[in-house]
């Protein structure tokens, strides 16, 4: 076991090729951008972590943590997280999945609070999904989702911000709508590098207004296509069938074998129940439940825990690992 030292990350550390994504401590002005490294007795880098202010959720800070392969993961991760807790003024947020026991155990050792659960999200287009799409592409009032009109991108951005704000209000309040709008505006500009794909995205119109949409984002490294489903009013009486019609239209525009990545939260019963009814093949080995965990810090607000009643039975193994209650 090497002798571990933790210190702020220097510009020399950031230039070291052993890690490709190091940033020096306080890489931006202010005291919130903290970056630390763990080193051995010779000064060699063993791992690093940093807290990143979350522009979407100002009550928490995202944590990036990496340990050099071959080094004692638990010991290095512990000292890094302890150092970040000591300098952070906001709870640190991680997203361990069921197939990441080391990360779950790290959260458990440091008092991690389960604030949300996300079910498996990979759906592979095939016969079963096409049958589902055929049954859901038309709403009860006879509407179908159609193509994106560039002239309505501002309206689409407004819907995205409205839905996102309502979706997170109870467990992780979002930034003010004006700030969310400014953050997301580049993704709604035609031809932007991170913009949604207008050929795969769809909108649903009712009385000349967009009431739901499905946005297809640039492919992930494994080729999966993330799909955002939104509706207005959030949780309204027609919200589920409107989003189903949008998803059906995306499936119709997809080829067999395409992977659609569609997340939902257990606190959003409408969205969760909708996605439970969408068929798919047997789960992909890496397609598991994911927890959203808040690590408390002494000077920050307490994370809001998920209630026991909101935890599904098939996510209990992950939760028991997170809480350290496994035998």
mmCIF file of C-alpha atoms in Angstrom:
data_model
loop_
_atom_site.group_PDB
_atom_site.id
_atom_site.type_symbol
_atom_site.label_atom_id
_atom_site.label_comp_id
_atom_site.label_asym_id
_atom_site.label_seq_id
_atom_site.Cartn_x
_atom_site.Cartn_y
_atom_site.Cartn_z
ATOM 1 C CA UNK A 1 0.000 0.000 0.000
ATOM 2 C CA UNK A 2 1.636 3.296 -1.114
ATOM 3 C CA UNK A 3 1.879 6.322 1.153
ATOM 4 C CA UNK A 4 -0.854 8.670 -0.057
ATOM 5 C CA UNK A 5 -0.667 12.444 -0.184
ATOM 6 C CA UNK A 6 -3.519 14.664 -1.351
ATOM 7 C CA UNK A 7 -2.896 18.180 -2.634
ATOM 8 C CA UNK A 8 -4.356 20.745 -5.047
ATOM 9 C CA UNK A 9 -3.777 19.975 -8.714
ATOM 10 C CA UNK A 10 -1.046 22.051 -10.367
ATOM 11 C CA UNK A 11 -0.647 23.095 -13.998
ATOM 12 C CA UNK A 12 2.240 20.599 -14.204
ATOM 13 C CA UNK A 13 -0.120 17.830 -13.085
ATOM 14 C CA UNK A 14 -2.611 18.870 -15.748
ATOM 15 C CA UNK A 15 0.093 18.450 -18.410
ATOM 16 C CA UNK A 16 0.970 14.929 -17.243
ATOM 17 C CA UNK A 17 -0.257 12.445 -19.889
ATOM 18 C CA UNK A 18 -1.100 9.803 -17.274
ATOM 19 C CA UNK A 19 -4.588 11.347 -17.050
ATOM 20 C CA UNK A 20 -6.186 12.968 -20.043
ATOM 21 C CA UNK A 21 -8.752 15.186 -18.323
ATOM 22 C CA UNK A 22 -6.956 16.901 -15.445
ATOM 23 C CA UNK A 23 -7.664 20.547 -14.658
ATOM 24 C CA UNK A 24 -5.607 22.633 -12.217
ATOM 25 C CA UNK A 25 -7.140 23.673 -8.918
ATOM 26 C CA UNK A 26 -9.356 26.751 -9.289
ATOM 27 C CA UNK A 27 -9.232 26.449 -13.063
ATOM 28 C CA UNK A 28 -11.779 29.258 -13.173
ATOM 29 C CA UNK A 29 -12.040 32.329 -10.966
ATOM 30 C CA UNK A 30 -13.657 31.893 -7.603
ATOM 31 C CA UNK A 31 -13.365 29.326 -4.862
ATOM 32 C CA UNK A 32 -15.788 26.734 -6.246
ATOM 33 C CA UNK A 33 -13.630 25.029 -8.894
ATOM 34 C CA UNK A 34 -11.557 22.707 -6.748
ATOM 35 C CA UNK A 35 -9.348 19.978 -8.177
ATOM 36 C CA UNK A 36 -7.122 17.648 -6.129
ATOM 37 C CA UNK A 37 -4.728 14.796 -6.857
ATOM 38 C CA UNK A 38 -3.518 11.827 -4.824
ATOM 39 C CA UNK A 39 0.186 11.033 -5.122
ATOM 40 C CA UNK A 40 2.547 8.336 -3.856
ATOM 41 C CA UNK A 41 5.726 8.918 -1.857
ATOM 42 C CA UNK A 42 7.688 9.718 -5.025
ATOM 43 C CA UNK A 43 5.117 12.275 -6.200
ATOM 44 C CA UNK A 44 3.610 10.045 -8.889
ATOM 45 C CA UNK A 45 -0.064 10.637 -9.647
ATOM 46 C CA UNK A 46 -2.429 7.909 -8.426
ATOM 47 C CA UNK A 47 -5.753 9.609 -8.990
ATOM 48 C CA UNK A 48 -7.635 12.884 -9.149
ATOM 49 C CA UNK A 49 -11.047 14.390 -8.553
ATOM 50 C CA UNK A 50 -12.774 17.712 -8.990
ATOM 51 C CA UNK A 51 -16.116 19.252 -8.164
ATOM 52 C CA UNK A 52 -17.957 20.979 -10.983
ATOM 53 C CA UNK A 53 -20.699 23.533 -10.435
ATOM 54 C CA UNK A 54 -23.863 22.265 -12.061
ATOM 55 C CA UNK A 55 -25.387 25.044 -14.153
ATOM 56 C CA UNK A 56 -28.604 23.040 -14.470
ATOM 57 C CA UNK A 57 -28.913 22.284 -10.740
ATOM 58 C CA UNK A 58 -27.331 25.022 -8.594
ATOM 59 C CA UNK A 59 -27.906 23.168 -5.308
ATOM 60 C CA UNK A 60 -25.337 20.465 -6.072
ATOM 61 C CA UNK A 61 -21.884 19.928 -7.561
ATOM 62 C CA UNK A 62 -21.005 17.111 -9.971
ATOM 63 C CA UNK A 63 -18.022 14.973 -8.972
ATOM 64 C CA UNK A 64 -15.418 13.651 -11.397
ATOM 65 C CA UNK A 65 -13.160 11.009 -9.820
ATOM 66 C CA UNK A 66 -10.565 8.773 -11.476
ATOM 67 C CA UNK A 67 -7.997 6.331 -10.055
ATOM 68 C CA UNK A 68 -5.037 5.088 -12.093
ATOM 69 C CA UNK A 69 -5.510 1.504 -13.203
ATOM 70 C CA UNK A 70 -3.603 -0.931 -11.013
ATOM 71 C CA UNK A 71 -3.599 1.311 -7.950
ATOM 72 C CA UNK A 72 -5.628 0.506 -4.787
ATOM 73 C CA UNK A 73 -8.954 1.972 -5.894
ATOM 74 C CA UNK A 74 -10.677 2.067 -2.514
ATOM 75 C CA UNK A 75 -7.881 3.787 -0.613
ATOM 76 C CA UNK A 76 -7.176 6.359 -3.329
ATOM 77 C CA UNK A 77 -10.861 7.108 -3.958
ATOM 78 C CA UNK A 78 -11.496 7.561 -0.222
ATOM 79 C CA UNK A 79 -8.776 10.180 0.293
ATOM 80 C CA UNK A 80 -9.781 12.040 -2.852
ATOM 81 C CA UNK A 81 -13.438 12.196 -1.880
ATOM 82 C CA UNK A 82 -12.565 13.227 1.678
ATOM 83 C CA UNK A 83 -10.491 16.095 0.291
ATOM 84 C CA UNK A 84 -13.307 17.214 -1.995
ATOM 85 C CA UNK A 85 -15.866 17.063 0.828
ATOM 86 C CA UNK A 86 -13.596 19.293 2.909
ATOM 87 C CA UNK A 87 -13.488 22.089 0.315
ATOM 88 C CA UNK A 88 -16.976 21.855 -1.210
ATOM 89 C CA UNK A 89 -19.812 24.137 -0.128
ATOM 90 C CA UNK A 90 -22.456 22.100 -1.997
ATOM 91 C CA UNK A 91 -23.360 18.395 -1.885
ATOM 92 C CA UNK A 92 -21.373 16.335 -4.378
ATOM 93 C CA UNK A 93 -23.381 14.298 -6.845
ATOM 94 C CA UNK A 94 -22.481 10.930 -8.377
ATOM 95 C CA UNK A 95 -24.358 8.453 -10.579
ATOM 96 C CA UNK A 96 -23.290 4.902 -9.662
ATOM 97 C CA UNK A 97 -24.941 2.083 -11.586
ATOM 98 C CA UNK A 98 -25.771 -1.387 -10.291
ATOM 99 C CA UNK A 99 -22.758 -2.834 -12.138
ATOM 100 C CA UNK A 100 -20.369 -0.406 -10.369
ATOM 101 C CA UNK A 101 -20.057 -1.886 -6.852
ATOM 102 C CA UNK A 102 -16.859 0.016 -6.017
ATOM 103 C CA UNK A 103 -18.556 3.336 -6.675
ATOM 104 C CA UNK A 104 -21.651 2.301 -4.723
ATOM 105 C CA UNK A 105 -19.470 1.266 -1.784
ATOM 106 C CA UNK A 106 -17.600 4.588 -1.947
ATOM 107 C CA UNK A 107 -20.909 6.441 -1.662
ATOM 108 C CA UNK A 108 -21.973 4.221 1.235
ATOM 109 C CA UNK A 109 -18.754 4.857 3.171
ATOM 110 C CA UNK A 110 -19.176 8.615 2.878
ATOM 111 C CA UNK A 111 -22.826 8.926 3.863
ATOM 112 C CA UNK A 112 -24.251 9.085 0.353
ATOM 113 C CA UNK A 113 -27.954 9.963 0.184
ATOM 114 C CA UNK A 114 -30.075 8.300 -2.498
ATOM 115 C CA UNK A 115 -31.928 11.159 -4.177
ATOM 116 C CA UNK A 116 -33.147 9.438 -7.353
ATOM 117 C CA UNK A 117 -33.274 6.139 -9.249
ATOM 118 C CA UNK A 118 -33.164 5.755 -13.023
ATOM 119 C CA UNK A 119 -34.373 2.476 -14.577
ATOM 120 C CA UNK A 120 -32.535 0.705 -17.426
ATOM 121 C CA UNK A 121 -32.770 2.927 -20.489
ATOM 122 C CA UNK A 122 -31.651 0.967 -23.573
ATOM 123 C CA UNK A 123 -34.404 0.106 -26.067
ATOM 124 C CA UNK A 124 -33.465 -1.735 -29.256
ATOM 125 C CA UNK A 125 -35.745 -1.168 -32.248
ATOM 126 C CA UNK A 126 -37.277 -4.371 -33.561
ATOM 127 C CA UNK A 127 -40.598 -6.057 -34.225
ATOM 128 C CA UNK A 128 -41.924 -5.651 -30.670
ATOM 129 C CA UNK A 129 -41.220 -1.924 -30.601
ATOM 130 C CA UNK A 130 -42.716 -1.461 -34.058
ATOM 131 C CA UNK A 131 -45.902 -3.179 -32.937
ATOM 132 C CA UNK A 132 -46.026 -0.880 -29.911
ATOM 133 C CA UNK A 133 -45.448 2.161 -32.150
ATOM 134 C CA UNK A 134 -48.303 1.166 -34.445
ATOM 135 C CA UNK A 135 -50.630 1.088 -31.430
ATOM 136 C CA UNK A 136 -49.516 4.457 -30.048
ATOM 137 C CA UNK A 137 -48.654 6.738 -32.968
ATOM 138 C CA UNK A 138 -52.119 8.380 -32.945
ATOM 139 C CA UNK A 139 -53.521 10.201 -29.904
ATOM 140 C CA UNK A 140 -57.110 9.821 -28.732
ATOM 141 C CA UNK A 141 -58.014 13.030 -30.576
ATOM 142 C CA UNK A 142 -56.438 11.775 -33.792
ATOM 143 C CA UNK A 143 -53.091 13.604 -33.769
ATOM 144 C CA UNK A 144 -49.705 12.315 -34.944
ATOM 145 C CA UNK A 145 -46.242 13.697 -34.357
ATOM 146 C CA UNK A 146 -44.556 15.268 -37.346
ATOM 147 C CA UNK A 147 -41.342 16.853 -38.551
ATOM 148 C CA UNK A 148 -39.481 19.730 -36.909
ATOM 149 C CA UNK A 149 -40.048 23.200 -38.347
ATOM 150 C CA UNK A 150 -36.928 25.328 -37.927
ATOM 151 C CA UNK A 151 -39.117 28.384 -37.444
ATOM 152 C CA UNK A 152 -40.445 26.861 -34.207
ATOM 153 C CA UNK A 153 -37.127 26.058 -32.509
ATOM 154 C CA UNK A 154 -37.632 28.846 -29.952
ATOM 155 C CA UNK A 155 -40.975 27.320 -29.003
ATOM 156 C CA UNK A 156 -39.281 23.919 -28.730
ATOM 157 C CA UNK A 157 -36.667 25.396 -26.400
ATOM 158 C CA UNK A 158 -39.417 26.910 -24.237
ATOM 159 C CA UNK A 159 -41.102 23.505 -23.961
ATOM 160 C CA UNK A 160 -37.821 21.824 -23.064
ATOM 161 C CA UNK A 161 -37.152 24.319 -20.259
ATOM 162 C CA UNK A 162 -40.718 24.111 -18.921
ATOM 163 C CA UNK A 163 -40.680 20.303 -18.840
ATOM 164 C CA UNK A 164 -37.177 20.050 -17.370
ATOM 165 C CA UNK A 165 -38.023 22.509 -14.599
ATOM 166 C CA UNK A 166 -41.199 20.676 -13.617
ATOM 167 C CA UNK A 167 -39.546 17.245 -13.910
ATOM 168 C CA UNK A 168 -36.864 18.090 -11.328
ATOM 169 C CA UNK A 169 -38.768 20.468 -9.046
ATOM 170 C CA UNK A 170 -39.444 18.014 -6.215
ATOM 171 C CA UNK A 171 -36.005 16.459 -5.812
ATOM 172 C CA UNK A 172 -33.370 18.609 -7.521
ATOM 173 C CA UNK A 173 -34.616 22.133 -8.295
ATOM 174 C CA UNK A 174 -33.328 23.425 -11.603
ATOM 175 C CA UNK A 175 -31.788 26.810 -12.308
ATOM 176 C CA UNK A 176 -34.059 29.687 -13.176
ATOM 177 C CA UNK A 177 -35.804 29.296 -16.551
ATOM 178 C CA UNK A 178 -33.874 32.220 -18.033
ATOM 179 C CA UNK A 179 -30.588 30.534 -17.096
ATOM 180 C CA UNK A 180 -31.704 27.128 -18.373
ATOM 181 C CA UNK A 181 -32.790 28.744 -21.599
ATOM 182 C CA UNK A 182 -29.411 30.431 -22.068
ATOM 183 C CA UNK A 183 -27.538 27.185 -21.277
ATOM 184 C CA UNK A 184 -29.581 25.156 -23.766
ATOM 185 C CA UNK A 185 -29.992 27.722 -26.541
ATOM 186 C CA UNK A 186 -26.976 26.440 -28.568
ATOM 187 C CA UNK A 187 -28.531 22.949 -28.661
ATOM 188 C CA UNK A 188 -31.623 24.391 -30.333
ATOM 189 C CA UNK A 189 -29.761 26.409 -32.967
ATOM 190 C CA UNK A 190 -29.816 24.931 -36.491
ATOM 191 C CA UNK A 191 -26.540 23.221 -37.314
ATOM 192 C CA UNK A 192 -25.041 23.515 -33.829
ATOM 193 C CA UNK A 193 -22.452 20.874 -32.951
ATOM 194 C CA UNK A 194 -24.522 19.555 -30.029
ATOM 195 C CA UNK A 195 -27.931 20.309 -31.458
ATOM 196 C CA UNK A 196 -30.667 17.710 -31.744
ATOM 197 C CA UNK A 197 -31.042 15.871 -35.056
ATOM 198 C CA UNK A 198 -34.023 17.452 -36.864
ATOM 199 C CA UNK A 199 -34.406 14.412 -39.139
ATOM 200 C CA UNK A 200 -34.962 12.065 -36.170
ATOM 201 C CA UNK A 201 -36.738 14.502 -33.823
ATOM 202 C CA UNK A 202 -40.499 15.131 -33.904
ATOM 203 C CA UNK A 203 -43.128 17.466 -32.458
ATOM 204 C CA UNK A 204 -46.827 17.043 -31.743
ATOM 205 C CA UNK A 205 -49.106 20.003 -32.469
ATOM 206 C CA UNK A 206 -52.521 20.729 -30.943
ATOM 207 C CA UNK A 207 -54.425 23.887 -31.776
ATOM 208 C CA UNK A 208 -51.364 25.272 -33.565
ATOM 209 C CA UNK A 209 -49.144 24.877 -30.482
ATOM 210 C CA UNK A 210 -46.417 22.344 -29.743
ATOM 211 C CA UNK A 211 -47.670 20.196 -26.863
ATOM 212 C CA UNK A 212 -45.051 17.407 -26.922
ATOM 213 C CA UNK A 213 -41.759 16.561 -28.577
ATOM 214 C CA UNK A 214 -39.114 13.879 -28.844
ATOM 215 C CA UNK A 215 -35.592 15.187 -29.377
ATOM 216 C CA UNK A 216 -32.889 12.903 -30.770
ATOM 217 C CA UNK A 217 -29.408 13.984 -29.667
ATOM 218 C CA UNK A 218 -26.016 13.238 -31.307
ATOM 219 C CA UNK A 219 -25.062 9.537 -31.018
ATOM 220 C CA UNK A 220 -23.178 8.294 -27.966
ATOM 221 C CA UNK A 221 -19.774 6.599 -28.496
ATOM 222 C CA UNK A 222 -21.492 3.191 -28.646
ATOM 223 C CA UNK A 223 -23.933 4.443 -31.288
ATOM 224 C CA UNK A 224 -26.928 4.754 -28.956
ATOM 225 C CA UNK A 225 -29.237 7.694 -29.589
ATOM 226 C CA UNK A 226 -30.444 9.616 -26.541
ATOM 227 C CA UNK A 227 -34.091 10.629 -26.815
ATOM 228 C CA UNK A 228 -35.673 13.371 -24.672
ATOM 229 C CA UNK A 229 -39.454 13.238 -24.299
ATOM 230 C CA UNK A 230 -41.265 16.383 -23.172
ATOM 231 C CA UNK A 231 -44.845 17.558 -22.876
ATOM 232 C CA UNK A 232 -46.915 20.511 -21.679
ATOM 233 C CA UNK A 233 -48.466 20.823 -19.263
ATOM 234 C CA UNK A 234 -46.132 18.497 -17.395
ATOM 235 C CA UNK A 235 -48.192 15.584 -16.102
ATOM 236 C CA UNK A 236 -51.319 16.857 -17.860
ATOM 237 C CA UNK A 237 -54.221 14.570 -18.770
ATOM 238 C CA UNK A 238 -52.957 14.078 -22.340
ATOM 239 C CA UNK A 239 -49.216 14.118 -21.527
ATOM 240 C CA UNK A 240 -48.654 10.376 -21.659
ATOM 241 C CA UNK A 241 -50.403 9.723 -24.960
ATOM 242 C CA UNK A 242 -48.783 12.819 -26.481
ATOM 243 C CA UNK A 243 -45.286 11.620 -25.550
ATOM 244 C CA UNK A 244 -46.156 8.082 -26.673
ATOM 245 C CA UNK A 245 -47.138 9.444 -30.085
ATOM 246 C CA UNK A 246 -43.798 11.265 -30.292
ATOM 247 C CA UNK A 247 -41.832 8.160 -29.313
ATOM 248 C CA UNK A 248 -43.795 6.092 -31.842
ATOM 249 C CA UNK A 249 -42.823 8.554 -34.571
ATOM 250 C CA UNK A 250 -39.140 8.258 -33.574
ATOM 251 C CA UNK A 251 -39.393 4.465 -33.753
ATOM 252 C CA UNK A 252 -40.959 4.775 -37.224
ATOM 253 C CA UNK A 253 -37.920 6.827 -38.290
ATOM 254 C CA UNK A 254 -35.467 4.265 -36.897
ATOM 255 C CA UNK A 255 -33.874 1.178 -38.428
ATOM 256 C CA UNK A 256 -34.057 -2.280 -36.873
ATOM 257 C CA UNK A 257 -31.254 -2.630 -34.353
ATOM 258 C CA UNK A 258 -31.049 1.088 -33.563
ATOM 259 C CA UNK A 259 -30.503 1.694 -29.844
ATOM 260 C CA UNK A 260 -32.680 4.389 -28.276
ATOM 261 C CA UNK A 261 -31.556 5.683 -24.873
ATOM 262 C CA UNK A 262 -34.576 6.964 -22.945
ATOM 263 C CA UNK A 263 -34.181 7.779 -19.279
ATOM 264 C CA UNK A 264 -36.884 8.245 -16.671
ATOM 265 C CA UNK A 265 -36.991 8.839 -12.917
ATOM 266 C CA UNK A 266 -38.902 6.762 -10.390
ATOM 267 C CA UNK A 267 -40.375 9.960 -8.960
ATOM 268 C CA UNK A 268 -42.022 10.654 -12.327
ATOM 269 C CA UNK A 269 -44.703 7.980 -12.232
ATOM 270 C CA UNK A 270 -46.275 9.019 -15.541
ATOM 271 C CA UNK A 271 -43.005 8.732 -17.450
ATOM 272 C CA UNK A 272 -41.847 5.628 -15.588
ATOM 273 C CA UNK A 273 -45.102 3.750 -16.157
ATOM 274 C CA UNK A 274 -45.057 4.760 -19.827
ATOM 275 C CA UNK A 275 -41.545 3.413 -20.336
ATOM 276 C CA UNK A 276 -42.309 0.181 -18.452
ATOM 277 C CA UNK A 277 -44.886 -0.554 -21.139
ATOM 278 C CA UNK A 278 -42.462 -0.026 -24.028
ATOM 279 C CA UNK A 279 -41.180 -3.491 -25.038
ATOM 280 C CA UNK A 280 -37.595 -4.386 -25.692
ATOM 281 C CA UNK A 281 -35.200 -7.339 -25.874
ATOM 282 C CA UNK A 282 -33.659 -8.950 -22.769
ATOM 283 C CA UNK A 283 -31.615 -6.360 -20.851
ATOM 284 C CA UNK A 284 -28.188 -5.495 -22.174
ATOM 285 C CA UNK A 285 -25.475 -6.573 -19.650
ATOM 286 C CA UNK A 286 -24.591 -2.944 -18.964
ATOM 287 C CA UNK A 287 -28.207 -1.766 -18.892
ATOM 288 C CA UNK A 288 -28.936 -1.620 -15.179
ATOM 289 C CA UNK A 289 -30.496 0.632 -12.599
ATOM 290 C CA UNK A 290 -28.583 3.833 -11.898
ATOM 291 C CA UNK A 291 -28.682 5.783 -8.643
ATOM 292 C CA UNK A 292 -28.269 9.525 -8.287
ATOM 293 C CA UNK A 293 -26.476 10.059 -4.984
ATOM 294 C CA UNK A 294 -25.759 13.205 -3.018
ATOM 295 C CA UNK A 295 -22.666 13.213 -0.779
ATOM 296 C CA UNK A 296 -23.318 15.605 2.132
ATOM 297 C CA UNK A 297 -20.733 18.266 2.955
ATOM 298 C CA UNK A 298 -20.463 20.074 6.313
ATOM 299 C CA UNK A 299 -21.195 23.566 5.003
ATOM 300 C CA UNK A 300 -23.777 22.715 2.342
ATOM 301 C CA UNK A 301 -27.526 21.995 2.208
ATOM 302 C CA UNK A 302 -28.627 18.431 2.921
ATOM 303 C CA UNK A 303 -29.582 16.316 -0.118
ATOM 304 C CA UNK A 304 -33.286 15.396 -0.306
ATOM 305 C CA UNK A 305 -33.613 11.596 0.055
ATOM 306 C CA UNK A 306 -35.835 9.349 -2.014
ATOM 307 C CA UNK A 307 -38.533 7.768 0.165
ATOM 308 C CA UNK A 308 -38.653 4.013 0.777
ATOM 309 C CA UNK A 309 -42.050 3.861 -0.924
ATOM 310 C CA UNK A 310 -40.497 5.128 -4.167
ATOM 311 C CA UNK A 311 -37.911 2.337 -4.403
ATOM 312 C CA UNK A 312 -38.983 -0.500 -6.774
ATOM 313 C CA UNK A 313 -38.306 -4.079 -5.741
ATOM 314 C CA UNK A 314 -35.997 -4.745 -8.709
ATOM 315 C CA UNK A 315 -33.734 -1.856 -7.632
ATOM 316 C CA UNK A 316 -33.361 -3.047 -4.035
ATOM 317 C CA UNK A 317 -30.017 -4.801 -4.559
ATOM 318 C CA UNK A 318 -28.478 -1.538 -5.749
ATOM 319 C CA UNK A 319 -30.032 0.360 -2.834
ATOM 320 C CA UNK A 320 -28.865 -2.200 -0.280
ATOM 321 C CA UNK A 321 -25.325 -1.929 -1.627
ATOM 322 C CA UNK A 322 -25.512 1.839 -1.469
ATOM 323 C CA UNK A 323 -26.757 1.860 2.110
ATOM 324 C CA UNK A 324 -24.259 -0.790 3.199
ATOM 325 C CA UNK A 325 -27.040 -3.148 4.289
ATOM 326 C CA UNK A 326 -25.972 -6.163 2.209
ATOM 327 C CA UNK A 327 -24.810 -9.106 4.379
#
